[in-house]
XYZ file of C-alpha atoms in Angstrom:
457
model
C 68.231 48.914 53.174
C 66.232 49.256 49.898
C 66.687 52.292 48.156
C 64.782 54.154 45.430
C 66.775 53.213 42.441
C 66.465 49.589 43.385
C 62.557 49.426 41.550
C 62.578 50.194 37.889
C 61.721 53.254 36.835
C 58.189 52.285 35.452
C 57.306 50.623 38.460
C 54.602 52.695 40.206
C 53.953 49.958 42.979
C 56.425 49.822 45.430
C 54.593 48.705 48.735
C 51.321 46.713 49.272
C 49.179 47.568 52.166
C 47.534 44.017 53.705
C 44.798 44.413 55.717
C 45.892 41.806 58.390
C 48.237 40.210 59.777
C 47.657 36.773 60.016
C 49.460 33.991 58.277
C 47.800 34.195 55.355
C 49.481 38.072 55.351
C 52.659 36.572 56.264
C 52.909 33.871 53.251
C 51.126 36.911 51.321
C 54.387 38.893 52.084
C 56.818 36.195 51.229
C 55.461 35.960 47.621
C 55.577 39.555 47.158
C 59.594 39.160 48.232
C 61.271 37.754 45.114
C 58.663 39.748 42.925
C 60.678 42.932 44.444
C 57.812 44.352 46.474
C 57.411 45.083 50.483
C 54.560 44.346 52.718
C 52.945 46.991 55.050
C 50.197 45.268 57.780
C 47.067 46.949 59.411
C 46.821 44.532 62.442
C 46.343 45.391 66.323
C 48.493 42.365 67.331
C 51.882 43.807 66.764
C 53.675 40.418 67.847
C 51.422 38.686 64.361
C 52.971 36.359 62.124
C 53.315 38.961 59.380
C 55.322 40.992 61.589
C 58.155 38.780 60.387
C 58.381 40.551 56.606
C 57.008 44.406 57.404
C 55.768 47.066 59.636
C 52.703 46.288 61.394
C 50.020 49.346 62.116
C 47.552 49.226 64.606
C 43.924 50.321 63.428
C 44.685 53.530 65.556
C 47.302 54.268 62.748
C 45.001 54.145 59.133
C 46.905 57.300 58.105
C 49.998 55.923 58.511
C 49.385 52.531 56.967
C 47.396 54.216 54.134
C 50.706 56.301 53.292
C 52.714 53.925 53.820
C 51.505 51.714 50.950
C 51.078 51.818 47.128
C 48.084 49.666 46.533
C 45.931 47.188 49.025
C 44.490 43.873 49.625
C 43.221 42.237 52.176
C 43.595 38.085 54.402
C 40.543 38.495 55.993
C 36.842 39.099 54.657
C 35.570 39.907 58.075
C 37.416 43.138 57.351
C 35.245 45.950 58.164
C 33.955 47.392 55.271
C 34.111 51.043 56.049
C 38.467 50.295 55.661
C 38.068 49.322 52.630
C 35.337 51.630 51.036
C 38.016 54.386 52.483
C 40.566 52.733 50.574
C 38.370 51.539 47.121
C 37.748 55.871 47.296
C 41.426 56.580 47.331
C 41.831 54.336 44.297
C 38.832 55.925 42.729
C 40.332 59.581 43.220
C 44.027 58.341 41.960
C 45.749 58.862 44.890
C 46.243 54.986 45.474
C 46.724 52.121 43.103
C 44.026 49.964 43.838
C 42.261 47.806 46.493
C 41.869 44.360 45.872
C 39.409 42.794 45.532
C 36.827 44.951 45.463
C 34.195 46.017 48.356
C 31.274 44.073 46.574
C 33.134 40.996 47.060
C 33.924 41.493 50.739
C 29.781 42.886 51.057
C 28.471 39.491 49.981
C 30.848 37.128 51.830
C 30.453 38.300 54.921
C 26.487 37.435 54.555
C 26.245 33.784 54.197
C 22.017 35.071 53.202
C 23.675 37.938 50.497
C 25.797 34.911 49.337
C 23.401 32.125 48.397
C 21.081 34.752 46.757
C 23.792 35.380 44.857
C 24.516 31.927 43.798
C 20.901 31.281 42.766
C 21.132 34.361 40.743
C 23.681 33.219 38.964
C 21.930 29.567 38.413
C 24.469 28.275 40.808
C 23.461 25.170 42.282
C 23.060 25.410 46.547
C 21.640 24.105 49.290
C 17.884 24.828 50.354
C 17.874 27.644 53.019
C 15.085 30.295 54.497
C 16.101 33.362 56.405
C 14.932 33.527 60.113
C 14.461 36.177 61.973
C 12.507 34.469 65.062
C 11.445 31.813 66.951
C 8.087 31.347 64.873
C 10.025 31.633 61.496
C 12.867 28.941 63.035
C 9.777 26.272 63.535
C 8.053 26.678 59.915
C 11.895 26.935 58.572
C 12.482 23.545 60.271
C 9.192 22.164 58.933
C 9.752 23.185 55.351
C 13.296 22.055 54.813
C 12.688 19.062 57.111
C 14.880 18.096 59.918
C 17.745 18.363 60.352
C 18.957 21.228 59.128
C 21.736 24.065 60.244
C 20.962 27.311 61.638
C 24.006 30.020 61.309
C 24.559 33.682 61.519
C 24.260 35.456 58.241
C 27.191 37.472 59.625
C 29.908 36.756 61.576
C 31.226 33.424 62.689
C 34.136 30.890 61.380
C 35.740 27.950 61.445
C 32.700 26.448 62.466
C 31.127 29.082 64.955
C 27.804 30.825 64.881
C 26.319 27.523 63.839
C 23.862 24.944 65.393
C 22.630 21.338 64.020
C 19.085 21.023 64.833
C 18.379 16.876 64.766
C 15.281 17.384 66.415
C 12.001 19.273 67.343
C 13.543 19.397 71.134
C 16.402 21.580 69.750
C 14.989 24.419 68.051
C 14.786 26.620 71.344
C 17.979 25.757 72.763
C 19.317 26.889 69.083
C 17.301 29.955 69.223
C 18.478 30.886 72.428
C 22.178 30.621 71.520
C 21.828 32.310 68.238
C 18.961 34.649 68.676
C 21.124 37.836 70.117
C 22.487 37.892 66.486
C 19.071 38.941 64.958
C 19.507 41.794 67.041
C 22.880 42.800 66.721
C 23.698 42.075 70.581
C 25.631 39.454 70.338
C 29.528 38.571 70.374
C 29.233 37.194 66.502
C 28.555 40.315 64.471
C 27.989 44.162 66.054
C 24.878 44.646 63.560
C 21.591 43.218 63.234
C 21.477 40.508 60.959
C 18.838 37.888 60.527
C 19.977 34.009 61.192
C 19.944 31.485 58.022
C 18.551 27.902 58.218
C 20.076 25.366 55.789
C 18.619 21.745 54.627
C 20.849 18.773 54.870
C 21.043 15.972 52.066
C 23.288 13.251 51.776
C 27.083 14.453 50.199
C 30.398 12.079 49.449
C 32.985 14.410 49.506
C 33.386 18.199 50.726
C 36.069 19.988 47.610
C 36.754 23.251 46.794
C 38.708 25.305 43.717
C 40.344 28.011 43.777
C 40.912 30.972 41.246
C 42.905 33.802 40.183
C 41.776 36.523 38.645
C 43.634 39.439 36.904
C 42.753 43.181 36.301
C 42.484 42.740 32.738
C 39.746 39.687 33.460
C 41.962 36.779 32.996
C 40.875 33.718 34.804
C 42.976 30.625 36.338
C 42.133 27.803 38.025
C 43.839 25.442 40.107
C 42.906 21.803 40.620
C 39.565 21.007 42.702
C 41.210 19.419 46.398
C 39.583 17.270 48.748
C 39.160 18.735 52.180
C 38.327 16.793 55.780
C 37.291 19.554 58.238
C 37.275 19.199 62.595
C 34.232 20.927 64.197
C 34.207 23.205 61.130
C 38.354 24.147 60.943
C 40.322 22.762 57.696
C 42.209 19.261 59.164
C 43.263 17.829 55.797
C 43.717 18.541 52.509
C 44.214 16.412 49.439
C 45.596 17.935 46.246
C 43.951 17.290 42.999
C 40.840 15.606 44.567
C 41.222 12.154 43.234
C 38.609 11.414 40.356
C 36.734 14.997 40.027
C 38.116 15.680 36.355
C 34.628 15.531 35.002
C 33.874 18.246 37.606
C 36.177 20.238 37.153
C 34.253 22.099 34.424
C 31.377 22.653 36.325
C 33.666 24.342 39.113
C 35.536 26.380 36.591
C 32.416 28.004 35.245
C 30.913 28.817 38.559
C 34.110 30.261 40.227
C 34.615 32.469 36.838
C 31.090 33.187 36.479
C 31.303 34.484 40.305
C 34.283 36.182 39.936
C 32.881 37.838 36.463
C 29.740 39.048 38.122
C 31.757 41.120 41.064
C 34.334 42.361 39.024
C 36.722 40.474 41.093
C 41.186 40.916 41.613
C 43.258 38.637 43.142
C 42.559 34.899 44.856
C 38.901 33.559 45.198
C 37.971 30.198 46.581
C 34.759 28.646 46.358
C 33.709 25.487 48.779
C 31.072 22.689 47.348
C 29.667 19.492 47.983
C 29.991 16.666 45.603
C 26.552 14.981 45.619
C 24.209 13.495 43.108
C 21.370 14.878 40.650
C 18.292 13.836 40.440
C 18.994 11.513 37.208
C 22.068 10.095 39.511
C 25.356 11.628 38.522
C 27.987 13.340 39.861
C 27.212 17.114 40.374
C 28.205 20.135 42.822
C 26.626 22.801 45.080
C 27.985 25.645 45.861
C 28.691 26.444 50.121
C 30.749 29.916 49.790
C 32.845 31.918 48.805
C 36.513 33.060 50.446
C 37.948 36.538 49.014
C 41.606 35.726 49.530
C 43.934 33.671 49.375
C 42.659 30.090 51.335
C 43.705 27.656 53.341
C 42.750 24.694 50.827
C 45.110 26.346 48.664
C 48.673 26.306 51.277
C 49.647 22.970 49.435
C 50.670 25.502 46.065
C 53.217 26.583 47.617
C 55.342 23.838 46.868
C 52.859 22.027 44.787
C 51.504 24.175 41.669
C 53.992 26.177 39.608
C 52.416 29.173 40.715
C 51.729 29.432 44.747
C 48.239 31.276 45.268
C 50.112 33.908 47.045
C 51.994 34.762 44.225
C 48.953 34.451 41.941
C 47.566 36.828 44.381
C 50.252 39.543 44.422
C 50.479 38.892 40.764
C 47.056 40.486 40.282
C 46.815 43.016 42.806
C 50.283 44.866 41.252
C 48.754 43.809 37.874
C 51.462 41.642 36.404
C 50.382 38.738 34.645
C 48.837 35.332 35.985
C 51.582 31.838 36.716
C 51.017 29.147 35.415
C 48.513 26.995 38.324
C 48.897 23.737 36.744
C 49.224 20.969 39.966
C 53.607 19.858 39.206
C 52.978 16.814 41.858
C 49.864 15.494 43.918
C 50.589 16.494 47.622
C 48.707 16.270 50.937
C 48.296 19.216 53.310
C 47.679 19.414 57.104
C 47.157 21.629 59.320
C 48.752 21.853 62.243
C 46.402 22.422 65.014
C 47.042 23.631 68.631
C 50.382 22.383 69.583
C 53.899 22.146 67.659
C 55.239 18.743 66.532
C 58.962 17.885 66.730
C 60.002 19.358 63.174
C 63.000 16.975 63.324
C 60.459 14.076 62.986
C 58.216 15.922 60.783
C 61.265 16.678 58.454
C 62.985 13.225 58.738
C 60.009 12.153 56.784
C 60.604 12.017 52.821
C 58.859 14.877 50.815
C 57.139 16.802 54.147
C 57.420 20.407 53.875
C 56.890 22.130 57.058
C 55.708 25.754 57.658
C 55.398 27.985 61.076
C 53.371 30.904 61.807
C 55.429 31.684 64.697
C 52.052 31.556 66.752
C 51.611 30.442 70.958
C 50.573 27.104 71.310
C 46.096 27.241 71.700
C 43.914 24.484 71.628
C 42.205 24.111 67.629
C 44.234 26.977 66.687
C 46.446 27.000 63.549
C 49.337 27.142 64.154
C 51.589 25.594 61.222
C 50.514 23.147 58.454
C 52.658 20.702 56.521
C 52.891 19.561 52.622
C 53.501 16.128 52.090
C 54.670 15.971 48.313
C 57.423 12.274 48.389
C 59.029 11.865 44.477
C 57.002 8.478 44.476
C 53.168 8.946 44.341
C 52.949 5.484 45.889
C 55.243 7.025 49.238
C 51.992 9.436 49.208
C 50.057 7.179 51.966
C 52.788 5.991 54.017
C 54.215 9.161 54.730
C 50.829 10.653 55.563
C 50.877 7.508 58.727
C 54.339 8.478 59.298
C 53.440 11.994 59.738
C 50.294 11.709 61.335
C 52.126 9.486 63.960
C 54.389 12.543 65.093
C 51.723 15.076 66.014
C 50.585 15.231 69.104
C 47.091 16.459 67.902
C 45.358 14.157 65.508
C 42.156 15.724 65.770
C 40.428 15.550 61.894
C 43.154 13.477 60.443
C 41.090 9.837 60.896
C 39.265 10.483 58.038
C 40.608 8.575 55.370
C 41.898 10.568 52.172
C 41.019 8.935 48.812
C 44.008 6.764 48.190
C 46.081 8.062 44.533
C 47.643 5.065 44.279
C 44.731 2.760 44.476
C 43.088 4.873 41.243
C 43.758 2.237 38.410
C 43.704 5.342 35.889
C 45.230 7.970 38.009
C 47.396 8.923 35.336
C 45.225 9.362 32.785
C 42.928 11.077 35.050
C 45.335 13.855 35.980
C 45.473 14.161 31.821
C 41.898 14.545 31.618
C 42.103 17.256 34.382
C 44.639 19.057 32.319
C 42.583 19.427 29.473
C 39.930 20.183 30.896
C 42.305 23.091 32.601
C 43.402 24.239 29.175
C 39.794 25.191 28.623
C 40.009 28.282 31.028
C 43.602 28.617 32.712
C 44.614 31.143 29.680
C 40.454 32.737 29.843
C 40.292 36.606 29.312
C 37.083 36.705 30.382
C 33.958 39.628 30.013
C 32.745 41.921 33.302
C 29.084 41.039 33.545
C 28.478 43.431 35.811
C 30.586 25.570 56.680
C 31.663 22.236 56.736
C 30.223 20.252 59.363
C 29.188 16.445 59.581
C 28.719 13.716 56.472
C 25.115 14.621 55.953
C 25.561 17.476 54.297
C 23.775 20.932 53.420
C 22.882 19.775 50.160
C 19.908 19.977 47.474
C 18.847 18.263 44.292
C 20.616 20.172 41.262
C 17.778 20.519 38.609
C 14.317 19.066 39.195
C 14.095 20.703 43.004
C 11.301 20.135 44.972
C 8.152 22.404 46.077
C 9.530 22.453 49.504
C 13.006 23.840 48.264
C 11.558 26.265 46.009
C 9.952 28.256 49.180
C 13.532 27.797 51.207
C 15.251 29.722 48.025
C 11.966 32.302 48.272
């Protein structure tokens, strides 16, 4: 039983309040463990994963949950907003410590339109796109960007839902039809009217993402860029650093910080891009979105980076200062999708680290995931086939993952990535006030074309 005179006496953060109760809350919570704080959980589903490491309230009990905890965060941007603008005007009046991150954040991820306007704002590279809000402005979208393209919901939707390719002229009405309720706010997606987005496709190699941590005092660090292989839109595979991106890794840095500077942002950001080429023919990204939490490209930290993302995470929310995210050992992670493998075979294998969220077995539902991190970088690719052999759902995981140990200067292209890293992992920086097939939602970088110009209009 913890007891007051177990927290020093300067500590004013005892408890954090985590809107959800997820895993992400869960491994959220067991960071916050060692650190000395406890976990609180606004969640309906009282039987969650977090339920493992604190009290669980149901939305019925804000109060309660509200006084219960110190400060707040959040493991889930679809959050509704009006929870945390209650809790961002406790924080404001002094009667809380903080909530984390901050509302803006959480405004502009939930709309995928808010978000890409806020990319090209910022000079951020993204795909073409055109807001739609019916059937007439679907047909001239599809005839500016040029078939095919992706239609989404602005709001609403994940892991690959709220989305339709349209290959062809034949399929615009069948994708209007299934999408059109959310222009209206009648459909299952999203409860408020919200117009649809259409997105151009161009040719990508490799779908990566970085992630960030950002303090209250505007310190910035970066972890590695990862590969990532994705099944019908949900995160199969992950491959940590991303093999040959150090000459990216700038370019990511700058746009995660810049992103992060612009909302004033606490705590764990990720940002998903494309690698594809510019117009003169090199290597160059594109921004896809944003996450404002901790992500599931990031799990392979845990074990894999000195400092986990969910430490990084609690680290800034209680304001203490930023770990170390430097990559200790290149890993693999997978997720573990609808059904449970034997952990005795997923254990007898050399270097796999295996972790449950204590969830019921559901088809494409997440349900575990696994680090693969052997001594030997060269045991890296064997006891992925080992590994993959022993789950009983292999969906994603045929993709092949760009071999270490084939890279004739892996070595010194980890070195390159760490200086690069040096460049903004200790950055006290100034407040400036989805996934789907190989051709990719992708646009030239600099010299874009007429017909992109009027998608970004």
């Amino acid at each position: 039983m913890t007891t007051a005179n177990a927290y020093p006496v300067t500590q004013t953060i005892r408890t954090i309040g985590i809107l959800g109760g997820g895993q992400l809350g869960m491994m959220l919570a067991e960071a916050a463990i060692p650190l000395g704080y406890q976990c609180v959980f606004l969640e309906d589903n009282t039987d969650c994963p977090a339920s493992l490491y604190g009290r669980v309230f149901s939305s019925e009990q804000l109060e309660d949950f509200i006084a219960a905890a110190d400060v707040f965060t959040l493991e889930f941007e679809n959050t509704p907003t009006a929870t945390v603008k209650q809790l961002t005007d406790l924080s404001k009046s002094g009667s809380k410590q903080g909530m984390f991150p901050p509302l803006i954040a959480l405004d502009i991820a939930q709309d995928r339109l808010k978000e890409k306007q806020m990319f090209n704002a910022l000079d951020i590279a993204t795909v073409p796109f055109i807001e739609v809000n019916s059937e007439a402005e679907l047909n001239q979208a599809c005839a500016d960007l040029g078939l095919p393209i992706v239609l989404k919901t602005s709001r609403g939707g994940y892991d690959g839902k709220g989305q339709f390719v349209i290959k062809q002229h034949s399929d615009i009405k069948a994708a209007w039809h299934e999408l059109k309720d959310a222009v209206s706010g009648k459909g299952s997606l999203t409860p408020t009217p919200a117009p649809l987005i259409a997105e151009g496709f161009i040719d990508f190699s490799r779908e990566v993402s970085i992630i960030a941590a950002r303090a209250q005092n505007g310190q910035v660090r970066c972890y590695d860029l990862v590969e990532n292989h994705h099944h019908h839109g949900i995160l199969a595979k992950t491959q940590a650093p991303a093999v040959g991106t150090s000459h990216l890794f700038k370019q990511a840095t700058d746009a995660i910080t810049m992103i992060m500077d612009h909302l004033d942002y606490v705590g764990i950001m990720a940002l998903e891009l494309f690698v594809t080429k510019d117009a003169r023919g090199n290597d160059a990204l594109l921004a896809n979105e944003i996450a404002p939490r901790v992500h599931n490209s990031g799990h392979w930290s845990i074990e894999g980076a000195i400092t986990s993302q969910f430490e990084n995470h609690i680290r800034a929310v209680v304001n203490l200062p930023l770990g170390d995210t430097d990559n200790v050992h290149p890993a693999i992670m997978l997720n573990v999708l609808g059904q449970y493998p034997d952990i005795s075979a997923v254990l007898n294998i050399d270097g796999a680290h295996y972790h449950s969220y204590h969830k019921a077995e559901r088809d494409d539902r997440k349900i575990a995931h696994i680090t693969l991190m052997p001594n030997d970088v060269a045991d890296l690719e064997p006891a992925l086939t080992k590994l993959v052999a022993v789950l009983p759902n292999k969906v994603g995981l045929d993709k092949k993952t760009t071999a270490i140990n084939s890279q004739p200067k892996t070595e010194d292209d980890l070195a390159n990535a760490k200086k690069s890293k040096t460049d903004v992992k200790n950055k006290t920086s100034s407040v400036n006030n989805d996934n789907q097939q190989k051709e990719a939602q992708v646009a030239p970088i600099k010299e874009t074309s007429t017909k992109a110009d009027k998608a970004k209009k």
